[in-house]
Coordinates of C-alpha atoms and ligand atoms in Angstrom, one line a residue:
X1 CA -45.7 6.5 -90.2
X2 CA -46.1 9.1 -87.0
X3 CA -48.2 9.3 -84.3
X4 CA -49.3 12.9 -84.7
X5 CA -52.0 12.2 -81.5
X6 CA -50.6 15.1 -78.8
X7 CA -49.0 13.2 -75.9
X8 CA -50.5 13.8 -72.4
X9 CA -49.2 13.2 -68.6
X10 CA -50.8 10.2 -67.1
X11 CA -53.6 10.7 -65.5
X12 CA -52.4 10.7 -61.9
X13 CA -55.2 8.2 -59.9
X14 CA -56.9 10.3 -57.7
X15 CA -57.2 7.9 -54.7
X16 CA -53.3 8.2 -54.6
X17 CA -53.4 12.2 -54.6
X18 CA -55.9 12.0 -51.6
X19 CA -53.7 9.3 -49.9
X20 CA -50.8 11.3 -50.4
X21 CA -52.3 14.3 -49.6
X22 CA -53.4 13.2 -46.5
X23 CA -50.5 11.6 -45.2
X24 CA -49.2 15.1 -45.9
X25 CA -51.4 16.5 -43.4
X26 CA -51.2 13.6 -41.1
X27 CA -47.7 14.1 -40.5
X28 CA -47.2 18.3 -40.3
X29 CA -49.5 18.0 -37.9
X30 CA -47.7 15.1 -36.0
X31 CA -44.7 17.3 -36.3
X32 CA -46.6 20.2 -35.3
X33 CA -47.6 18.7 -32.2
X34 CA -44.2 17.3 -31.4
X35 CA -42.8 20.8 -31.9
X36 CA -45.2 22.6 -29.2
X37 CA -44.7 19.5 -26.6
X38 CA -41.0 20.6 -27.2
X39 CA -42.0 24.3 -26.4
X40 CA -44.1 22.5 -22.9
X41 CA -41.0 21.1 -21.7
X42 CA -38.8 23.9 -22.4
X43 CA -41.1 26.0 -20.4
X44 CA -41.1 24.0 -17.4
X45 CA -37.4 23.8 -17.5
X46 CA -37.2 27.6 -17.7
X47 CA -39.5 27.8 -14.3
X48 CA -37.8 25.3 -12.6
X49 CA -34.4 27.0 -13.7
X50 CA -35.5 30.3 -12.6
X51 CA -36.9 29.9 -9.4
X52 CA -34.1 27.8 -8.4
X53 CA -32.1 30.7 -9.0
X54 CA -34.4 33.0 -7.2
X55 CA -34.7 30.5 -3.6
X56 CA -30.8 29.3 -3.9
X57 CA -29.0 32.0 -5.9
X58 CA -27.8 29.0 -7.7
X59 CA -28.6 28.0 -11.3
X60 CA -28.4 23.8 -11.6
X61 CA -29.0 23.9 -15.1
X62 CA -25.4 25.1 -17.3
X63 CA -27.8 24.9 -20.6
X64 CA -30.6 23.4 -22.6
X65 CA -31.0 22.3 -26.4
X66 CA -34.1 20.4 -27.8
X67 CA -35.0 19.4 -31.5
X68 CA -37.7 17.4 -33.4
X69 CA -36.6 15.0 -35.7
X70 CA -37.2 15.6 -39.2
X71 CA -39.9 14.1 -41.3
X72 CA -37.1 12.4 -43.5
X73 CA -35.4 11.0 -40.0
X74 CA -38.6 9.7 -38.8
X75 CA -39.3 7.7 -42.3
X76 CA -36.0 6.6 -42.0
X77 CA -36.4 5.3 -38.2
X78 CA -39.9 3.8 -39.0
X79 CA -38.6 1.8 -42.5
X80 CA -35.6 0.6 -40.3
X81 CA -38.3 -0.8 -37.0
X82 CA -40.4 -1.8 -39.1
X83 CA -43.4 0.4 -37.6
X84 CA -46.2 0.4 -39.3
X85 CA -46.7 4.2 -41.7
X86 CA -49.6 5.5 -39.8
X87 CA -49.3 8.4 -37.3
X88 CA -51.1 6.3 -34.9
X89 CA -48.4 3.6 -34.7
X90 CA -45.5 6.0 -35.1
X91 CA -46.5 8.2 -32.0
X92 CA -46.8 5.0 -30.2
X93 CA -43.7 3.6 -31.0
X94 CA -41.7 6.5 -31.8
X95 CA -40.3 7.9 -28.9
X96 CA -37.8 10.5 -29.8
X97 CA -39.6 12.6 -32.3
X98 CA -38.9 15.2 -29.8
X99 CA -35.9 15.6 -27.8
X100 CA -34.6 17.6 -24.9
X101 CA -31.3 17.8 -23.7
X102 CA -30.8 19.3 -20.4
X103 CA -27.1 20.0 -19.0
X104 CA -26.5 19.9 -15.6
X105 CA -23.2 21.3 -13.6
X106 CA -23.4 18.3 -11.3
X107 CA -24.3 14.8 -10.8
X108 CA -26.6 15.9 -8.0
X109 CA -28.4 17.9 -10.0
X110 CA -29.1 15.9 -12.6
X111 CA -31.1 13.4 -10.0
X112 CA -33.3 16.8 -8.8
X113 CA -34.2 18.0 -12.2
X114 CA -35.3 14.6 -13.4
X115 CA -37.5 14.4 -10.0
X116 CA -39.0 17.4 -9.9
X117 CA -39.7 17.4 -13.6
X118 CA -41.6 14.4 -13.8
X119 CA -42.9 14.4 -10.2
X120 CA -45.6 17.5 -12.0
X121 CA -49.0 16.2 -12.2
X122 CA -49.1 17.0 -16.3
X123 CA -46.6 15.0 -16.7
X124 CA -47.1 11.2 -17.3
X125 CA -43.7 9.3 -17.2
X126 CA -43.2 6.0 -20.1
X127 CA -39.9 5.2 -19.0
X128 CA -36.8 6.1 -17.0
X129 CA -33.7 5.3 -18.0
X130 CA -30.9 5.6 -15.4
X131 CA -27.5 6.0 -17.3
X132 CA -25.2 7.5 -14.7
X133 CA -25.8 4.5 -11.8
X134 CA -25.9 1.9 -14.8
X135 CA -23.8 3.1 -17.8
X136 CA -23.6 1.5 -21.0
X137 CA -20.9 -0.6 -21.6
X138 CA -19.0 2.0 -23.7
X139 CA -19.2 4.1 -21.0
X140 CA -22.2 6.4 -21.8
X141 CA -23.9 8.0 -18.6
X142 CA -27.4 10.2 -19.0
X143 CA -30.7 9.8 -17.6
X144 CA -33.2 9.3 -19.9
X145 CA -36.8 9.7 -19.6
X146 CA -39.6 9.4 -21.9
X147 CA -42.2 11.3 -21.4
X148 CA -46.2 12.1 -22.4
X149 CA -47.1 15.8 -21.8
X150 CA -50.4 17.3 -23.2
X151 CA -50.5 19.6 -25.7
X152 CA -53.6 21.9 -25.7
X153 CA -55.2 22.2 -29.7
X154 CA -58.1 23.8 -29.9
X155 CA -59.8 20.6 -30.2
X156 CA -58.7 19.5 -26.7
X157 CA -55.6 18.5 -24.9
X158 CA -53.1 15.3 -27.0
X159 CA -50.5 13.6 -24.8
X160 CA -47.5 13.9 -27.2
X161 CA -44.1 12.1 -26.4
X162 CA -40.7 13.9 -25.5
X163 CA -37.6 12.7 -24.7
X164 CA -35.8 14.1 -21.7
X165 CA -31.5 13.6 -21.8
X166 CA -30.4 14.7 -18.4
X167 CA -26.8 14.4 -17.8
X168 CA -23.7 17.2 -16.6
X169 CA -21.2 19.1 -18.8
X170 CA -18.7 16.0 -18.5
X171 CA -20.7 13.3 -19.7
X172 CA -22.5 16.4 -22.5
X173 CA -18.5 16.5 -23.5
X174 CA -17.9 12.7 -23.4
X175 CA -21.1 11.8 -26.0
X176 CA -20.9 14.1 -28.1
X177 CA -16.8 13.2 -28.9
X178 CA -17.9 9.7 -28.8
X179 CA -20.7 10.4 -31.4
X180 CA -18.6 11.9 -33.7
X181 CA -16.2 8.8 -33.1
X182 CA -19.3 6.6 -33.9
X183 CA -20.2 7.9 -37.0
X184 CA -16.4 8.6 -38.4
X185 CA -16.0 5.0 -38.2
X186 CA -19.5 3.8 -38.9
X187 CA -20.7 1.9 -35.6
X188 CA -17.4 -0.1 -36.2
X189 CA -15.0 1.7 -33.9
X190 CA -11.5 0.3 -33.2
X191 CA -10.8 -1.1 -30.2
X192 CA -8.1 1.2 -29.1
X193 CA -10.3 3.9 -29.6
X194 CA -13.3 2.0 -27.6
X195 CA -10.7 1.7 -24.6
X196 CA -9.3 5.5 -24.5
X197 CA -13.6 5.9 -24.3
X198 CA -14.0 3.6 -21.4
X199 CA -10.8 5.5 -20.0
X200 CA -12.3 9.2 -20.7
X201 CA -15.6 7.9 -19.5
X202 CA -14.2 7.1 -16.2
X203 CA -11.7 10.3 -16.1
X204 CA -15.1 12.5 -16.4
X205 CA -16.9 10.5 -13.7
X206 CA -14.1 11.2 -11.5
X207 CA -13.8 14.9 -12.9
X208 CA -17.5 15.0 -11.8
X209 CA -17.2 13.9 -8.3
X210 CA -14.5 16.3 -7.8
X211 CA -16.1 19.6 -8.3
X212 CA -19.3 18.4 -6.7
X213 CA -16.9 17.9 -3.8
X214 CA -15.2 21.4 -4.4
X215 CA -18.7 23.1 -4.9
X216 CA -20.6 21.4 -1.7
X217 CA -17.2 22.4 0.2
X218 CA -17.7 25.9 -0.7
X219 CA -21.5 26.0 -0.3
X220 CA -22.3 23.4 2.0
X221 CA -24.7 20.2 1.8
X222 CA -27.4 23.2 2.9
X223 CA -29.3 25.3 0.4
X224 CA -27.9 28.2 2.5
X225 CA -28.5 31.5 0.7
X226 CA -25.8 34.2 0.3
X227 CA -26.1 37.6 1.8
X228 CA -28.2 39.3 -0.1
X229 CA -27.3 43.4 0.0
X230 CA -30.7 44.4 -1.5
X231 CA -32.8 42.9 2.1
X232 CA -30.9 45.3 4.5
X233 CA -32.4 48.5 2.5
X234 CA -35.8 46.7 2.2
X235 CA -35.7 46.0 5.8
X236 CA -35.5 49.5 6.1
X237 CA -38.3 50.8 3.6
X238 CA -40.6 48.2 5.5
X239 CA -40.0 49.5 8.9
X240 CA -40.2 52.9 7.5
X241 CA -43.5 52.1 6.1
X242 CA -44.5 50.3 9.1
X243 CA -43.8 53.1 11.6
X244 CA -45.6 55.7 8.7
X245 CA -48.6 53.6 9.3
X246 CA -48.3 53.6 13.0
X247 CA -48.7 57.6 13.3
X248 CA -51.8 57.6 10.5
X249 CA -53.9 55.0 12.4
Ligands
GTP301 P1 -32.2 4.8 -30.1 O1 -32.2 3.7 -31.1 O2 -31.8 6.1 -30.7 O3 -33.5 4.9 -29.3 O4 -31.0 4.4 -29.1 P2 -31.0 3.3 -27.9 O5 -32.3 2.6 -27.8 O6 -29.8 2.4 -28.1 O7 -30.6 4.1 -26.7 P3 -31.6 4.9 -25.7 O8 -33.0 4.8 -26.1 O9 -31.2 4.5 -24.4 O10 -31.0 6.3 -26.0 C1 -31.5 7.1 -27.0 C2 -30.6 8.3 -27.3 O11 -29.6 8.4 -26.3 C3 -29.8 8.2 -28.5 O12 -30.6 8.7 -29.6 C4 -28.6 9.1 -28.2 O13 -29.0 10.5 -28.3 C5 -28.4 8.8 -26.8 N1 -27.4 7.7 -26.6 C6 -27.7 6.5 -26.2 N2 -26.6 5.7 -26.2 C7 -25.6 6.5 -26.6 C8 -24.2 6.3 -26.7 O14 -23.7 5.2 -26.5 N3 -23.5 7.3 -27.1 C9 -24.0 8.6 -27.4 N4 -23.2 9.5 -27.7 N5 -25.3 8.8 -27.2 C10 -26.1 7.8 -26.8
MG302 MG1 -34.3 3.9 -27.6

């Protein structure tokens, strides 16, 4: 005999669609939030960058990256913690949603962009994490900081999490080899290879020091600013202008 009754889907449960639908909208918009907090701190870095360069006629930062962690990465992080699903608990305990990686030419510099970015009143600092003066025993060196920074939605301002990676072009170089050597090997790197690390590690340090020694040589320990060939001829225009007003009055 056959079961000429048409076949149809199962009926999905609609409490499920609204959960998942939801949850949908519960994480774009953590996402979306984590993504503008990202666009905060890439702002401020920008200023700070600039008007460096305008008072010193020297640029501190070489460059700057940033990224927000995808929503499969962030599932993935959560299962593996063991933090609860909700958005609540994941902004709490989630710390590196978004990231921002800030490279510096010198040691010296790293120190003045970490305190001058999180010295800004909008800026509440979590944690700081000093890499360089205590390195990890593979030989990583960064500053770390974790920051909250408010976001302004149209329903009001949200403190939303960033993480600021400080560090210079040497230690940039150093992780991201090492990285790559982490992931080759799967966390289980020979130990050979975890030696020549240590040994690079401390070949950049010293490769650091150097040109900060060569640069401050060349500049001095001053922020002394370089001739600049534009003032004479506004010297000129002013006094020009000055005298012009002198006659009129
Ligand atoms: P997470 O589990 O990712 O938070 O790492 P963690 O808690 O061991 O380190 P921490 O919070 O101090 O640093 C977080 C981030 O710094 C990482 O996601 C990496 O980007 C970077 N980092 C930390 N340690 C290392 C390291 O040994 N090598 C490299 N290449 N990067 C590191
Ligand atoms: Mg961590």
């Amino acid at each position: 005999m056959t079961d000429s009754t048409p076949r149809t889907a199962p009926h999905p449960n609609p409490e499920l669609l609204a959960f998942a639908r939801d949850m949908r909208r519960e994480f774009s918009r953590l996402h979306m939030e984590h993504e503008f907090a990202v666009d905060e701190v890439l702002t401020k870095v920008s200023i700070l960058q600039r008007e460096f360069l305008h008072l010193h006629q020297y640029n501190p930062i070489e460059h700057v990256t940033s990224r927000v962690k995808s929503l499969d990465s962030i599932l993935h992080k959560v299962t593996k913690r063991g933090i609860d699903w909700t958005p609540q608990a994941i902004r709490t305990h989630l710390t590196d949603i978004a990231g921002v990686r800030i490279t510096c030419s010198f040691i010296a510099d790293t120190y003045r962009i970490l305190d001058t970015l999180t010295s800004q009143t909008d800026v509440k600092v979590r944690e700081i994490k000093d890499y360089i003066a205590n390195p990890k025993p593979n030989g990583y060196k960064s500053l770390h900081a974790i920051i909250d920074i408010p976001v302004f939605l149209s329903t009001g301002p949200v403190p939303v999490t960033v993480e600021v990676q400080i560090r210079t072009i040497a230690m940039d170089f150093w992780a991201s080899l090492e990285h790559k050597i982490y992931y080759k090997y799967n966390g289980a790197v020979p130990d050979h290879l975890i030696a020549d690390l240590c040994d690079a590690a401390d070949a950049a340090e010293q490769l650091d020091r150097r040109m900060e020694q060569l640069h401050t040589e060349v500049r001095g320990n001053g922020d002394t600013t370089p001739p600049d060939s534009t003032e004479e001829l506004e010297e000129e225009l002013v006094l020009r202008l000055w005298k012009q007003s002198q006659q009129e009055s």
